[in-house]
């Protein structure tokens, strides 16, 4: 027994987008002013009328085209392009040792204290 998955099942696409947005059916239902059972019916539908699709898209914060063209492969390609094109690969790497900077700051603070002590000693001797 083999199960064939139809390539264009709008309900599955809606369900997957909702899941990727970490949204429960109840939250989507509330955003649309309906109930969870209605969302379940939408997600089980192979086709949805255009007006209902616009409502769903608005509630999900995406475009109708994004729902229609959604695929797992597109999502993977999108994130791969973000990493490859430098959004997350900005090249801003730490090129110094942070510990060296802490030591440098400490040495400057110690020197400032020494200078302050010398100044105070001069003031005391001057009286």
Tab-separated table of C-alpha atoms in Angstrom:
chain	number	residue	atom	x	y	z
A	1	UNK	CA	0.000	0.000	0.000
A	2	UNK	CA	1.630	3.226	-1.100
A	3	UNK	CA	0.575	6.704	-0.199
A	4	UNK	CA	1.140	9.319	-2.847
A	5	UNK	CA	1.515	12.885	-1.715
A	6	UNK	CA	-0.034	15.419	-4.008
A	7	UNK	CA	2.419	18.212	-4.756
A	8	UNK	CA	-0.137	21.008	-4.410
A	9	UNK	CA	-1.979	20.602	-1.128
A	10	UNK	CA	-2.563	24.131	0.111
A	11	UNK	CA	-3.704	22.960	3.549
A	12	UNK	CA	-0.399	21.186	4.191
A	13	UNK	CA	1.480	24.293	3.137
A	14	UNK	CA	-0.552	26.415	5.548
A	15	UNK	CA	0.044	23.890	8.309
A	16	UNK	CA	3.796	23.850	7.706
A	17	UNK	CA	4.074	27.653	7.595
A	18	UNK	CA	2.071	27.847	10.825
A	19	UNK	CA	4.411	25.319	12.447
A	20	UNK	CA	7.518	27.170	11.242
A	21	UNK	CA	6.128	30.320	12.844
A	22	UNK	CA	5.720	28.324	16.071
A	23	UNK	CA	1.993	28.973	16.052
A	24	UNK	CA	-0.682	26.593	17.263
A	25	UNK	CA	-3.965	26.075	15.461
A	26	UNK	CA	-5.732	27.838	18.327
A	27	UNK	CA	-3.583	30.954	17.880
A	28	UNK	CA	-4.241	31.024	14.137
A	29	UNK	CA	-7.949	30.522	14.803
A	30	UNK	CA	-7.972	33.438	17.222
A	31	UNK	CA	-6.142	35.650	14.720
A	32	UNK	CA	-8.750	34.781	12.104
A	33	UNK	CA	-11.730	35.078	14.424
A	34	UNK	CA	-12.708	31.433	14.109
A	35	UNK	CA	-12.177	28.190	16.025
A	36	UNK	CA	-9.526	25.469	16.018
A	37	UNK	CA	-11.803	23.003	14.195
A	38	UNK	CA	-12.108	25.434	11.271
A	39	UNK	CA	-8.318	25.706	11.060
A	40	UNK	CA	-8.020	21.942	11.140
A	41	UNK	CA	-10.497	21.716	8.265
A	42	UNK	CA	-8.522	24.325	6.294
A	43	UNK	CA	-5.262	22.455	6.855
A	44	UNK	CA	-6.869	19.222	5.682
A	45	UNK	CA	-8.215	20.856	2.511
A	46	UNK	CA	-6.419	20.363	-0.752
A	47	UNK	CA	-7.802	23.625	-2.144
A	48	UNK	CA	-9.098	26.776	-0.480
A	49	UNK	CA	-11.026	29.653	-2.004
A	50	UNK	CA	-9.044	32.807	-2.655
A	51	UNK	CA	-10.779	34.946	-0.009
A	52	UNK	CA	-10.140	32.400	2.745
A	53	UNK	CA	-6.538	32.090	1.576
A	54	UNK	CA	-6.113	35.876	1.889
A	55	UNK	CA	-7.445	35.727	5.463
A	56	UNK	CA	-5.071	32.908	6.364
A	57	UNK	CA	-2.111	34.705	4.779
A	58	UNK	CA	-2.889	37.889	6.690
A	59	UNK	CA	-3.206	35.993	9.989
A	60	UNK	CA	0.093	34.198	9.342
A	61	UNK	CA	1.830	37.414	8.311
A	62	UNK	CA	2.787	36.144	4.868
A	63	UNK	CA	1.606	36.759	1.333
A	64	UNK	CA	-0.803	34.561	-0.598
A	65	UNK	CA	2.035	33.871	-3.042
A	66	UNK	CA	4.258	32.716	-0.189
A	67	UNK	CA	1.666	30.121	0.754
A	68	UNK	CA	1.091	29.014	-2.825
A	69	UNK	CA	4.817	28.734	-3.581
A	70	UNK	CA	5.844	27.271	-0.229
A	71	UNK	CA	8.064	24.205	-0.217
A	72	UNK	CA	10.523	22.771	2.267
A	73	UNK	CA	13.213	22.995	-0.403
A	74	UNK	CA	12.585	26.749	-0.821
A	75	UNK	CA	12.933	27.256	2.928
A	76	UNK	CA	16.231	25.368	3.008
A	77	UNK	CA	17.526	27.310	0.000
A	78	UNK	CA	16.473	30.589	1.600
A	79	UNK	CA	18.421	29.921	4.783
A	80	UNK	CA	21.410	28.577	2.878
A	81	UNK	CA	21.495	31.781	0.820
A	82	UNK	CA	21.329	33.928	3.943
A	83	UNK	CA	24.350	32.165	5.420
A	84	UNK	CA	26.247	32.028	2.130
A	85	UNK	CA	25.612	35.656	1.159
A	86	UNK	CA	26.964	37.060	4.342
A	87	UNK	CA	23.953	38.060	6.410
A	88	UNK	CA	25.170	35.760	9.131
A	89	UNK	CA	28.661	35.464	7.681
A	90	UNK	CA	29.732	39.060	8.071
A	91	UNK	CA	33.384	38.298	8.653
A	92	UNK	CA	33.309	40.193	11.931
A	93	UNK	CA	35.447	37.827	13.833
A	94	UNK	CA	37.301	38.746	16.980
A	95	UNK	CA	40.900	39.249	15.830
A	96	UNK	CA	42.286	39.949	19.278
A	97	UNK	CA	42.413	38.033	22.495
A	98	UNK	CA	39.766	39.469	24.860
A	99	UNK	CA	41.911	38.413	27.810
A	100	UNK	CA	44.722	40.634	26.510
A	101	UNK	CA	42.317	43.572	26.520
A	102	UNK	CA	41.341	42.848	30.130
A	103	UNK	CA	45.009	42.714	31.161
A	104	UNK	CA	45.680	45.969	29.290
A	105	UNK	CA	42.790	47.678	31.068
A	106	UNK	CA	43.958	46.356	34.443
A	107	UNK	CA	47.485	47.660	33.817
A	108	UNK	CA	46.111	51.089	32.923
A	109	UNK	CA	44.033	51.146	36.117
A	110	UNK	CA	47.051	50.151	38.227
A	111	UNK	CA	49.140	52.884	36.566
A	112	UNK	CA	46.403	55.453	37.234
A	113	UNK	CA	46.393	54.470	40.923
A	114	UNK	CA	50.196	54.786	41.075
A	115	UNK	CA	50.014	58.249	39.481
A	116	UNK	CA	47.312	59.288	41.934
A	117	UNK	CA	49.389	58.080	44.900
A	118	UNK	CA	52.463	59.986	43.656
A	119	UNK	CA	50.405	63.154	43.292
A	120	UNK	CA	48.972	62.782	46.808
A	121	UNK	CA	52.456	62.193	48.250
A	122	UNK	CA	53.715	65.385	46.575
A	123	UNK	CA	50.790	67.311	48.061
A	124	UNK	CA	51.470	65.958	51.540
A	125	UNK	CA	55.218	66.720	51.317
A	126	UNK	CA	54.480	70.205	50.032
A	127	UNK	CA	52.652	71.175	53.245
